[in-house]
Short mmCIF file of C-alpha atoms in Angstrom, two decimals:
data_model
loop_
_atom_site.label_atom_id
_atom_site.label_comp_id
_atom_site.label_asym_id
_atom_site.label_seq_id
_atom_site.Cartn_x
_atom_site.Cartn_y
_atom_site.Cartn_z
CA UNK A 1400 -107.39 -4.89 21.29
CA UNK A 1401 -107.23 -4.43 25.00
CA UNK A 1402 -106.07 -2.13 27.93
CA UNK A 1403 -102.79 -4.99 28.64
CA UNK A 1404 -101.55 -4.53 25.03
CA UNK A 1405 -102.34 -1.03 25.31
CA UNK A 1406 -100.11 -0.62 28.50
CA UNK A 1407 -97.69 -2.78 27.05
CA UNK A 1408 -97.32 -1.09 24.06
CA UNK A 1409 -97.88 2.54 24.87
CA UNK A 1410 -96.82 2.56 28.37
CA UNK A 1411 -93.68 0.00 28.83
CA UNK A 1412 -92.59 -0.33 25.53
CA UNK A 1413 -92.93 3.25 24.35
CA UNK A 1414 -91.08 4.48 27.39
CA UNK A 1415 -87.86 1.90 27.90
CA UNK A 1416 -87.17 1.87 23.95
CA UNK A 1417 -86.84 5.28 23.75
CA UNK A 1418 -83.83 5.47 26.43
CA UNK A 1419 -82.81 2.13 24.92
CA UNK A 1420 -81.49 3.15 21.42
CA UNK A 1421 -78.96 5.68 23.15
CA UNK A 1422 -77.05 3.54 24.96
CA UNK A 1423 -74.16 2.58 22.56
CA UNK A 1424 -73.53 6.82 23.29
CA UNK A 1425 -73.62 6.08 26.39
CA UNK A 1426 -71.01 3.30 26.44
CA UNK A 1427 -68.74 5.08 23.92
CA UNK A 1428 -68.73 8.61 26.29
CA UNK A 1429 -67.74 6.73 29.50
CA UNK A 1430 -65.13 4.43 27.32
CA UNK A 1431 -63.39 7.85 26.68
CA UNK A 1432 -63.16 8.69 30.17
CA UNK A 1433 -61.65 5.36 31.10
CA UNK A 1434 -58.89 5.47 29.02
CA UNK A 1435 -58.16 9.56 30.05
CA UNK A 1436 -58.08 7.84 33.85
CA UNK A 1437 -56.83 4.68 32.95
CA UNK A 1438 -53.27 6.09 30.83
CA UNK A 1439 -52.42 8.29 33.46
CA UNK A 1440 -53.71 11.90 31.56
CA UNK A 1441 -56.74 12.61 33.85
CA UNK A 1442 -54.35 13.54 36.73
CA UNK A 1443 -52.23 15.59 34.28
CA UNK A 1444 -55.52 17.50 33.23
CA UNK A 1445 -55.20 19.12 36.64
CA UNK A 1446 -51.69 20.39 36.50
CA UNK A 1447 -52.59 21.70 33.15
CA UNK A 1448 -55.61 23.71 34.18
CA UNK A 1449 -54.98 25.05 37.34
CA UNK A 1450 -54.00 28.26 35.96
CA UNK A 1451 -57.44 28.42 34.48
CA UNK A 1452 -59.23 26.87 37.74
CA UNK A 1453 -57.20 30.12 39.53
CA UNK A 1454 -58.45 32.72 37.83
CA UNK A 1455 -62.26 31.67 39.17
CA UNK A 1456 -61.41 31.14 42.44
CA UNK A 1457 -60.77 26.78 41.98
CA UNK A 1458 -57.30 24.84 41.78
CA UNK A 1459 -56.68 21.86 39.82
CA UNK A 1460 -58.19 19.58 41.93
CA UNK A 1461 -61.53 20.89 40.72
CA UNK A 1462 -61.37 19.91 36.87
CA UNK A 1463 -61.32 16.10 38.33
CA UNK A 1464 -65.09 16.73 39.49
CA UNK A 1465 -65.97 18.68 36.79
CA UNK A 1466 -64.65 16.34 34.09
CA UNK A 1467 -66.14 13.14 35.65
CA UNK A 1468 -69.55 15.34 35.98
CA UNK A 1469 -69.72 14.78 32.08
CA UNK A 1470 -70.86 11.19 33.06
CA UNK A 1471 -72.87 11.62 35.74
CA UNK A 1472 -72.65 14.54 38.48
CA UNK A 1473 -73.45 12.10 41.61
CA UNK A 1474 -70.18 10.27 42.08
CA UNK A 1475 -68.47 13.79 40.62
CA UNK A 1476 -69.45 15.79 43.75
CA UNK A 1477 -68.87 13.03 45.33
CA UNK A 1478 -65.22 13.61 44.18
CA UNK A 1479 -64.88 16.66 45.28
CA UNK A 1480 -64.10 15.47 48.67
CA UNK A 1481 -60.91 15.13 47.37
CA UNK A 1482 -60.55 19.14 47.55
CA UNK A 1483 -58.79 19.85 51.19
CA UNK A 1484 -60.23 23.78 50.83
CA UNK A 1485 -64.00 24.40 51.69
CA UNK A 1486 -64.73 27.09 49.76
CA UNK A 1487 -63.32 25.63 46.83
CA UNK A 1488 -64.87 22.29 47.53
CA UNK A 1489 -68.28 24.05 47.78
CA UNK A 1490 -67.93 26.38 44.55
CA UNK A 1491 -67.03 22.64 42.71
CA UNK A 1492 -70.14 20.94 43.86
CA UNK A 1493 -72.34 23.55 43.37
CA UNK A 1494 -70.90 24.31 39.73
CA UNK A 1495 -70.72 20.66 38.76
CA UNK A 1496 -73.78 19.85 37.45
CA UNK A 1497 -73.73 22.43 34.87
CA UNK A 1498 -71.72 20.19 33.01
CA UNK A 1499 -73.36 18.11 30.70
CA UNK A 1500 -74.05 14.44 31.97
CA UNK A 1501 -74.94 10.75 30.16
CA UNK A 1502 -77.68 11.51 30.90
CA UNK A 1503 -78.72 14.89 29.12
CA UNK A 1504 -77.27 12.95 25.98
CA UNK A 1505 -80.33 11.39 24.69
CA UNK A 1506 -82.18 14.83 25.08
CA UNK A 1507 -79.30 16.33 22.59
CA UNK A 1508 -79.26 13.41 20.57
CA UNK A 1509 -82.61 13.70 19.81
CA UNK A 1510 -83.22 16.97 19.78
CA UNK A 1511 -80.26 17.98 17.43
CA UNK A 1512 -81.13 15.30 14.73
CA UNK A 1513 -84.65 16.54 15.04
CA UNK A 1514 -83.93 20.72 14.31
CA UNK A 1515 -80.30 20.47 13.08
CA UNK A 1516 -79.66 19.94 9.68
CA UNK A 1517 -77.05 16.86 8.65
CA UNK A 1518 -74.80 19.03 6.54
CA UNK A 1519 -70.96 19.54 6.66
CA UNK A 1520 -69.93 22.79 7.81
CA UNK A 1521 -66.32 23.12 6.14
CA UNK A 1522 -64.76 19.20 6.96
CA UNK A 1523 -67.18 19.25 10.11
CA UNK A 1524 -70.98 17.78 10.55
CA UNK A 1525 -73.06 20.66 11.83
CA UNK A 1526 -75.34 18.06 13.81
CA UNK A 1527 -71.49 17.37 16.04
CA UNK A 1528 -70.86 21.40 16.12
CA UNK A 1529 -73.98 21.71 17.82
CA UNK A 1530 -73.29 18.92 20.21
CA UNK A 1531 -69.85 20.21 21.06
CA UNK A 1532 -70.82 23.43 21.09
CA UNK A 1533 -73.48 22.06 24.54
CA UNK A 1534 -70.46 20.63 26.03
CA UNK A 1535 -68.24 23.69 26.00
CA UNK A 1536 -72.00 25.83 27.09
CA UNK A 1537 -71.65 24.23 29.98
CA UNK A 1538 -68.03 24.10 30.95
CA UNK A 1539 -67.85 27.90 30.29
CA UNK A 1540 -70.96 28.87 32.15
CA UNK A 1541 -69.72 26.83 35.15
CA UNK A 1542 -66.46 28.69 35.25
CA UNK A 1543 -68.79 31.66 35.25
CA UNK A 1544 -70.56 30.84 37.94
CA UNK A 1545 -67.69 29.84 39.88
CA UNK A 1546 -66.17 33.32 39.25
CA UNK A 1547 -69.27 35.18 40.76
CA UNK A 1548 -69.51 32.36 43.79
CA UNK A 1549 -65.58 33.26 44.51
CA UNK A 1550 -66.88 36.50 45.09
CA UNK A 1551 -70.03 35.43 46.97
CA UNK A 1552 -68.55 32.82 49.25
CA UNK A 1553 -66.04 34.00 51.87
CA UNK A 1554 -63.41 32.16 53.27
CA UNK A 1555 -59.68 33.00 54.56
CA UNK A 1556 -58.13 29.68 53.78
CA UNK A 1557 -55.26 29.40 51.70
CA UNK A 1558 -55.05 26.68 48.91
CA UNK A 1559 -52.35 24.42 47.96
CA UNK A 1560 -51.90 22.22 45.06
CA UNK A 1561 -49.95 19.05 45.42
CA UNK A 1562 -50.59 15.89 43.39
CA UNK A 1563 -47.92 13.03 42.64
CA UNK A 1564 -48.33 12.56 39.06
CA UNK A 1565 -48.90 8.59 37.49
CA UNK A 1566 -46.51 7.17 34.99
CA UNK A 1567 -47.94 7.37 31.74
CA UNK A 1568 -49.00 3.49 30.40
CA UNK A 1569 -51.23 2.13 27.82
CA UNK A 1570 -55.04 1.54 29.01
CA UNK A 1571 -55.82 -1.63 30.13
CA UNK A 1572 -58.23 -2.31 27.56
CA UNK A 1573 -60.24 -5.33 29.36
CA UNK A 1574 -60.63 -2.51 32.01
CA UNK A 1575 -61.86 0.05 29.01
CA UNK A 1576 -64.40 -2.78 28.08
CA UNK A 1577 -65.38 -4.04 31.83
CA UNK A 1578 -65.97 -0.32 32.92
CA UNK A 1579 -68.33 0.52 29.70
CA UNK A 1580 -70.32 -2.70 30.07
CA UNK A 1581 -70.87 -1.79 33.79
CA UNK A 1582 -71.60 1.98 33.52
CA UNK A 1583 -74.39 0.57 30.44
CA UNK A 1584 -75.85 -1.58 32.87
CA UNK A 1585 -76.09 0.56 35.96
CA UNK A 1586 -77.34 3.34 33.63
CA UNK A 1587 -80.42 0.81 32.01
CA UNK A 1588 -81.37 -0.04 35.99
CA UNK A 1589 -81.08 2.66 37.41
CA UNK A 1590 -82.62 4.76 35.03
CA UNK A 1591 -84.90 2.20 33.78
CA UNK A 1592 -86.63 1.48 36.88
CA UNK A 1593 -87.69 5.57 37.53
CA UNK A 1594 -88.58 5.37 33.51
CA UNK A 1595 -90.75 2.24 34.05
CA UNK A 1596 -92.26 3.76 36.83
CA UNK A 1597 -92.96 7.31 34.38
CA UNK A 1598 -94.34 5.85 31.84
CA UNK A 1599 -96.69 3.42 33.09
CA UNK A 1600 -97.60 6.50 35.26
CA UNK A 1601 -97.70 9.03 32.17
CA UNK A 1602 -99.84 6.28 30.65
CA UNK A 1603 -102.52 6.05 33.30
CA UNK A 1604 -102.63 10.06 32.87
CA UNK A 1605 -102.74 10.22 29.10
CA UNK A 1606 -105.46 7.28 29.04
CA UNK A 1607 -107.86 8.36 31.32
CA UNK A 1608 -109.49 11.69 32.47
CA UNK A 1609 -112.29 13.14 34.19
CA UNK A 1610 -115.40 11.42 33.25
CA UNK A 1611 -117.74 13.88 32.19
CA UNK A 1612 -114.63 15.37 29.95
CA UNK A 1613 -113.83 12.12 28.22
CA UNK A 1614 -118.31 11.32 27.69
CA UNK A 1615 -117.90 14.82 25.94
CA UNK A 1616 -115.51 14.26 23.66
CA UNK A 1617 -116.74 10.46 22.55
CA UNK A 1618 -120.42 11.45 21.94
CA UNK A 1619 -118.94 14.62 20.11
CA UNK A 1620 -116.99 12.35 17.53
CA UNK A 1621 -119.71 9.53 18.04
CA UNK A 1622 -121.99 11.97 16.21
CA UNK A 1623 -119.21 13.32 13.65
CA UNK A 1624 -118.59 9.33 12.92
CA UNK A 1625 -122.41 8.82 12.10
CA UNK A 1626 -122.69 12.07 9.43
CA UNK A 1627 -119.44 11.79 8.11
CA UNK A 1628 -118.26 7.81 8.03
CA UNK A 1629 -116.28 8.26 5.08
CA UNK A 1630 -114.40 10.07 6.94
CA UNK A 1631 -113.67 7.77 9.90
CA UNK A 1632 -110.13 7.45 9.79
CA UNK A 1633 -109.61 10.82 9.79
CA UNK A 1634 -111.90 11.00 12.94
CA UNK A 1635 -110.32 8.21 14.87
CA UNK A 1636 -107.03 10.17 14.43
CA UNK A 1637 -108.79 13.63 15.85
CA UNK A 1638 -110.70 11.64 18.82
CA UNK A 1639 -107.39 10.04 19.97
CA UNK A 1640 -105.97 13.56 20.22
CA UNK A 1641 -108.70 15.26 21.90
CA UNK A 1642 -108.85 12.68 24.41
CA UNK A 1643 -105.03 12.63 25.42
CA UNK A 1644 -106.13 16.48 25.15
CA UNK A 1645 -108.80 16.03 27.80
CA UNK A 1646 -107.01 13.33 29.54
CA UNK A 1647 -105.31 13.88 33.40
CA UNK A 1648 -101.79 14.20 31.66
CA UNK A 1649 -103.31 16.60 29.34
CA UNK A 1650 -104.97 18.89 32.14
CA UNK A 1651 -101.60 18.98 33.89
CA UNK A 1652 -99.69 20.20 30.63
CA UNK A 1653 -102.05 22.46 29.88
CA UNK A 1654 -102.45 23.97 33.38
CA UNK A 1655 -97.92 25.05 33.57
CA UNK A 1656 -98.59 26.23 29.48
CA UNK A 1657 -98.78 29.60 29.79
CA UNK A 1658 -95.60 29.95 31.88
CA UNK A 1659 -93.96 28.05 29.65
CA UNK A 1660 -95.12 29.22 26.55
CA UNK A 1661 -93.09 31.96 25.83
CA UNK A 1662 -90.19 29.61 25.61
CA UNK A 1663 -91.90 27.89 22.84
CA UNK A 1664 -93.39 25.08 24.37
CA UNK A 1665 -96.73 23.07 24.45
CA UNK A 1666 -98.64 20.98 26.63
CA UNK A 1667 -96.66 18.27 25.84
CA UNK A 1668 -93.10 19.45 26.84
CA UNK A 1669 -94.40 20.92 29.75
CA UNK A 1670 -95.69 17.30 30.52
CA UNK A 1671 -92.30 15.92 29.91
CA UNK A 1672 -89.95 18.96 31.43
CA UNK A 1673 -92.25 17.90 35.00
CA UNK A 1674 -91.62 13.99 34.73
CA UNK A 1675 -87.88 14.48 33.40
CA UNK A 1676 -86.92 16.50 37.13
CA UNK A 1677 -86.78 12.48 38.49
CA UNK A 1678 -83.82 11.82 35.87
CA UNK A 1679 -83.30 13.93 32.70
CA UNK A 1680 -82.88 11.15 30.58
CA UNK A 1681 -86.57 10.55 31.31
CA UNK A 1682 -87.58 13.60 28.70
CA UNK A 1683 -87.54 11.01 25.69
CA UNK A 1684 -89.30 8.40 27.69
CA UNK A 1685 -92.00 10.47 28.51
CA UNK A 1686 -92.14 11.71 24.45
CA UNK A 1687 -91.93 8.15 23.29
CA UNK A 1688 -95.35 7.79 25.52
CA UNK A 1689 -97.28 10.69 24.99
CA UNK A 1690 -96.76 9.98 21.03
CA UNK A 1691 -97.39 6.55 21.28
CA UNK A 1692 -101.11 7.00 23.15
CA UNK A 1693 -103.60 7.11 20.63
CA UNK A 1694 -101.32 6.78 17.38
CA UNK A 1695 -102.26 4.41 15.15
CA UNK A 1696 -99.21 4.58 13.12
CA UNK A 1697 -97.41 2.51 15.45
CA UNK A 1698 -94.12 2.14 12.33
CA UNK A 1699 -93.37 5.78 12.97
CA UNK A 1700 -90.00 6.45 15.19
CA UNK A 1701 -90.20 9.01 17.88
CA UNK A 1702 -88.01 11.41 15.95
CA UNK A 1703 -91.00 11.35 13.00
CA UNK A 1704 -93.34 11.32 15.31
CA UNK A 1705 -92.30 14.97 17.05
CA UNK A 1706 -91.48 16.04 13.15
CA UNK A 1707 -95.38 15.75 12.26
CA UNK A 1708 -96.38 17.19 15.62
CA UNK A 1709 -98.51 20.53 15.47
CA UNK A 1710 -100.02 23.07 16.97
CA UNK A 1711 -103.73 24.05 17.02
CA UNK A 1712 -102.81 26.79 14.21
CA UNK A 1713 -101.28 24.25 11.90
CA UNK A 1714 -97.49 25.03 12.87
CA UNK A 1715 -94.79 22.70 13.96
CA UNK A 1716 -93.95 22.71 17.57
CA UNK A 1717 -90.60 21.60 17.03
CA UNK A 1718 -89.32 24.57 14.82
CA UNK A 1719 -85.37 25.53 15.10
CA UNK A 1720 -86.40 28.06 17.95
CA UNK A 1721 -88.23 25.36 19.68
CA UNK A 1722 -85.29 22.89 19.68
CA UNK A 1723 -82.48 25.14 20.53
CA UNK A 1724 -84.60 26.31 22.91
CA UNK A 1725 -84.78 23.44 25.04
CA UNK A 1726 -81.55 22.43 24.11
CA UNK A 1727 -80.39 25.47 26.22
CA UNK A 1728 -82.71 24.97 29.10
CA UNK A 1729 -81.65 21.41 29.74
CA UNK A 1730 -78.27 22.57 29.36
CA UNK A 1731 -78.77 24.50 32.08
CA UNK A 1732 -81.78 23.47 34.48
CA UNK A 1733 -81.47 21.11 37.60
CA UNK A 1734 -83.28 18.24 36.33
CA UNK A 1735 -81.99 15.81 38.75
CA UNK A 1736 -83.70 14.63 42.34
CA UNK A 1737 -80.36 12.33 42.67
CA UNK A 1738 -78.17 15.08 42.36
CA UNK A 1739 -79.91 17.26 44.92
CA UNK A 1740 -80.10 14.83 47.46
CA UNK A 1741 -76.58 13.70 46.94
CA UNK A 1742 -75.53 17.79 47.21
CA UNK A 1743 -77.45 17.82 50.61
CA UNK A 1744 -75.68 15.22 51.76
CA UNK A 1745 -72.20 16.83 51.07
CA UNK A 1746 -73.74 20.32 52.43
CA UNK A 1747 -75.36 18.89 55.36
CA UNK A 1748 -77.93 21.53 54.88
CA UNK A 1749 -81.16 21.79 52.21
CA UNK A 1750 -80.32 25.27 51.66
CA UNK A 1751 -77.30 24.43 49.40
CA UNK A 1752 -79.01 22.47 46.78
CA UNK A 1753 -81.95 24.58 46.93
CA UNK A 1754 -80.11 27.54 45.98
CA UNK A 1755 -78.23 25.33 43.31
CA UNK A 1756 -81.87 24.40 42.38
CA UNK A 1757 -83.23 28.36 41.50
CA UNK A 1758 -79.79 29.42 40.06
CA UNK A 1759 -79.75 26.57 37.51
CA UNK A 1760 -83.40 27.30 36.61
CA UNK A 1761 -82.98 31.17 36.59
CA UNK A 1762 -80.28 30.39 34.02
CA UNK A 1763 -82.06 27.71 31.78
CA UNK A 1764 -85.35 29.74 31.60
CA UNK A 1765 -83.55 32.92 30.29
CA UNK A 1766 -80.91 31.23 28.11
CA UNK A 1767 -83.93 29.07 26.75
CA UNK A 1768 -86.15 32.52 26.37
CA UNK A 1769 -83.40 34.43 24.66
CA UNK A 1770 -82.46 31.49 22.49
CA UNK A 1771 -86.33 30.90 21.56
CA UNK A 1772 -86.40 35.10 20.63
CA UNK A 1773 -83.41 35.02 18.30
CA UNK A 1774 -83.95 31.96 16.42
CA UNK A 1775 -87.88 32.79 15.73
#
């Protein structure tokens, strides 16, 4: 027993392993992509929808973006250089991250299996229904937002769609397999060096606090421990909590909880909904650590561990409202540094991907407050 194992442990361990477990998604999402772009059907995805890309204001050209956005949005606006019109070009960026990336998949992964029932809904599994039903959110709301931006943005260009179409040809499957292994390991350093980072940070936070706060709360259960001892496990389990409570992390999430509490939220998500703007992904890092600091119980999985979570009445926090509810808002919300910087670089301005910034927000915290009102 010592503050290395404890960093270890709680901190390092707690964070990467909870990104790690998702990866096989991961691999199998971008595998699906290579072989659309690999047998010569991506390209005739854009001849197909252009109708559809018309009627908001895109062409074609633009499902490219928004369909590679579904792995990550950076190289997808990136992409959209590709579109010879600006106002269409700028519509696509700032509409592309509403689609949903790798790396909001191990937020829905483990938010659905924690809320959603595993039943079969006629020959389908609800748990994939809900999933799907993410990935369409944000397609559709994208081509709404387009369709209000084609109203917004003015421009007097004219737009043209040519594209030489590919023979179709099997997929190379060594280049299916090469691509997957590649987009797995770029995803586990890139993302695991900002989640290293978050959780040994989160840890310092949820470990320590002010001093007078943290004397409080040990001579409090000091002198609980000395008239009750029979009851000492019991009081090991309450100290540990009051002091994450108490803790730096703990005055943070406590001090955004009232804004956020009418989405159904507690301390704790409003801990991890700050740390997950660096990389979404990040959101079941920073659970995996704030569950794993002061839990004995170390046998528990994350998904168990945010089961038995309560509130201070004795309720679950993560009820069906709960879930759904911030399965809407990170649908929705702009929780990605690299993708704003990557939008101001296309822009040339900070404006853009500020804008893009409040819009996406505006949207997450009123789909996430309506969905919290229905399902409660």
């Amino acid at each position: 027993e010592n503050l290395l194992k404890d960093v270890l442990i709680n901190g390092v361990l707690a964070g990467i392993s909870g990104i790690a477990v998702f990866i096989p998604q991961i691999m199998i999402l971008f595998g699906f992509i290579t072989i659309l772009e690999d047998s010569g059907y991506m390209a005739r995805i854009s001849f197909l929808t252009d109708r559809l890309m018309r009627s908001v204001g895109l062409n074609g050209r633009s499902v490219m973006p928004l369909i590679s956005g579904m792995a990550c949005a950076v190289p997808a606006i990136m992409a959209a250089r590709t579109i010879q019109n600006r106002k269409e070009r700028f519509i696509t960026i700032m509409v592309t991250p509403l689609m949903s990336c790798a790396a909001r998949l191990p937020v829905y992964t483990i938010l659905i299996g924690l809320v959603i029932p595993d039943k079969k809904l006629w020959i389908f599994n609800l748990q994939g229904l809900v999933l799907m039903g993410l990935y369409l959110l944000g397609f559709f709301m994208a081509l709404v937002v387009a369709w209000v931006m084609n109203f917004v943005v003015k421009a007097k260009e004219r737009t043209f769609f040519l594209m030489e179409l590919p023979v179709y040809r099997a997929p190379r499957w060594k280049n299916v397999g090469l691509t997957m292994i590649e987009k797995a390991k770029a995803f586990i350093t890139d993302a695991g060096k900002v989640i290293m980072i978050i959780s040994l940070l989160l840890w310092v936070l949820a470990s320590f606090g002010p001093p007078a706060r943290m004397k409080k709360v040990e001579e409090h259960y000091a002198a609980l421990l000395q008239q009750n001892p029979e009851q000492t496990a019991l009081l090991e389990s309450e100290r540990k909590s009051a002091q994450l409570e108490h803790s730096f992390a703990g005055i943070v999430g406590h001090a955004i909880e009232p804004f956020i509490r009418p989405l159904g939220y507690d301390w704790k998500i409003g801990i991890a909904l700050i740390t997950s703007f660096a990389a979404r992904e990040v959101f079941v890092g920073t659970m995996a650590t704030l569950y794993s600091v002061g839990e004995e119980n170390i046998e528990l999985t994350l998904r168990e561990k945010m089961r038995q979570a309560k509130r201070v009445d004795g309720t679950p926090v993560y009820t069906l409202a709960t879930g759904l509810s911030l399965l809407i808002f990170y649908v929705f919300a702009m929780q990605c540094m690299s993708t704003l910087v990557i939008v101001k670089r296309e822009t040339r301005s900070w404006k853009y991907p500020l804008i893009q910034f409040v819009y996406m927000f505006a949207l997450a915290y009123g789909g996430a407050y309506v969905a919290f009102k229905i399902f409660s």
